[in-house]
Every structure is written in structure tokens, then in C-alpha cells.
Amino acid sequence: MNTIGERLKNAREKKKMKQSDVATLLGKNQTTIAAMENNRSTNAFQTLAELCKILDVSADWILYGTEERGAPPVKEELNEEGQKLLEQYKAFLIENYPRKKYKEVGNL
């Protein structure tokens, strides 16, 4: 899997989702997802954060093909300020990307 499109397709298939499922979640057409998977579209970069969340993969894996899947583990050595920032970021994600909207499609 050398291209972004190939990795997107692989991640989608591992989630047992159809192109139309991903398209619905992103508010895009199925043809847009097909173009992204066939490396005919730059929309992957515009919607990368949403794709990573839906497909449960990291941006590094999509962009560079590293074997790590999902978010990297959080280091326990975070100081108090780091922990506070992490909690604020989690709250931001929950507020702006609620999981309930993703439960409508596929195996999420």
C-alpha cells in the first residue's frame, strides 16, 4: 500500500464500510470517495481529520503508511499543564465531533 488512496480503501474495508457509508458521514458523494481512493482527488487532505476519526486510523498511517493504526498512546509523563491541555482537547473533540452521528452508518 504505497498511496494515500490505497490506505484509505484498506482502512475503509477493515471497518467493513462501503464508499457510500463514508460519503454519507462526510457529507460527500460516493464518487468523491472513489476518486480519493483512486488518487484522482485532493479532497483527502481537506477532510483528513474526519476520515481518520471515522476509520479509526492516524493521519500518519494514511499519509505515510506506517504500521501503527489508531492514535499513538499518551505518555504518562505529562506534567500537570500537559494533562490539563489534554483534557481540554478531549472536551473539544467530544463537543465538535460527537460519536452519535457516526453510529448511523457501518459498524461504528
XYZ file of C-alpha atoms in Angstrom:
108
model
C 0.000 0.000 0.000
C 2.004 2.901 -1.277
C -0.579 5.587 -1.970
C -2.949 7.550 0.234
C -5.864 6.224 -1.803
C -4.818 2.605 -1.248
C -4.505 3.185 2.503
C -7.907 4.921 2.642
C -9.508 1.989 0.850
C -7.776 -0.529 3.117
C -8.908 1.299 6.256
C -12.486 1.558 4.965
C -12.612 -2.132 4.088
C -11.238 -3.130 7.515
C -14.141 -1.208 9.071
C -16.477 -3.166 6.736
C -17.806 0.073 5.308
C -18.872 0.901 1.784
C -17.739 4.013 -0.035
C -21.296 5.298 0.283
C -21.140 4.877 4.099
C -18.027 7.045 4.337
C -19.503 9.534 1.868
C -22.652 9.899 3.987
C -20.621 10.530 7.138
C -18.526 13.173 5.385
C -21.417 14.789 3.557
C -19.796 13.923 0.221
C -20.812 11.897 -2.835
C -19.726 8.265 -3.245
C -17.895 9.321 -6.417
C -15.752 11.688 -4.320
C -14.666 8.807 -2.080
C -13.962 6.639 -5.137
C -11.828 9.419 -6.625
C -9.904 9.742 -3.353
C -9.258 6.001 -3.213
C -8.105 6.065 -6.844
C -5.801 9.045 -6.194
C -7.784 11.297 -8.536
C -8.797 13.866 -5.920
C -7.121 16.150 -3.401
C -10.203 16.146 -1.158
C -8.441 13.648 1.117
C -6.324 16.454 2.504
C -9.331 18.701 3.121
C -11.181 16.043 5.086
C -8.278 14.106 6.588
C -9.202 14.688 10.236
C -12.757 13.482 9.687
C -11.578 10.445 7.722
C -9.146 9.457 10.460
C -11.887 9.658 13.076
C -14.399 7.674 11.014
C -11.889 4.989 10.010
C -10.082 4.914 13.379
C -6.627 5.414 11.897
C -3.931 8.035 12.406
C -3.068 10.707 9.873
C 0.486 9.356 9.863
C -0.782 5.958 8.755
C -2.908 7.454 5.972
C -0.174 9.837 4.787
C 2.986 7.792 5.298
C 1.875 4.177 5.567
C 3.404 3.489 8.960
C 2.189 0.256 10.508
C 0.773 1.982 13.579
C -3.008 2.094 13.466
C -5.098 4.445 15.563
C -3.872 7.179 17.828
C -0.469 6.805 19.479
C -0.508 6.057 23.199
C -0.367 9.031 25.550
C 2.786 9.214 27.610
C 2.202 9.005 31.332
C 4.980 11.548 31.938
C 2.738 14.526 31.104
C 3.051 17.264 33.675
C 0.008 18.943 35.215
C -0.200 21.545 32.444
C 0.049 18.837 29.784
C -2.721 16.833 31.453
C -4.919 19.956 31.555
C -4.315 20.640 27.863
C -5.061 17.018 27.018
C -8.379 17.166 28.892
C -9.292 20.415 27.097
C -8.503 18.801 23.745
C -10.621 15.751 24.591
C -13.537 18.027 25.550
C -13.122 19.912 22.265
C -13.235 16.676 20.258
C -16.295 15.402 22.101
C -18.106 18.702 21.605
C -17.209 19.136 17.933
C -17.192 15.507 16.767
C -19.895 13.650 18.689
C -19.775 9.870 18.155
C -23.557 9.572 17.970
C -23.623 10.971 14.438
C -21.255 8.181 13.342
C -23.381 5.360 14.774
C -25.874 5.744 11.925
C -23.597 4.104 9.348
C -21.459 0.983 9.285
C -20.010 -0.744 12.319
C -19.159 2.340 14.356
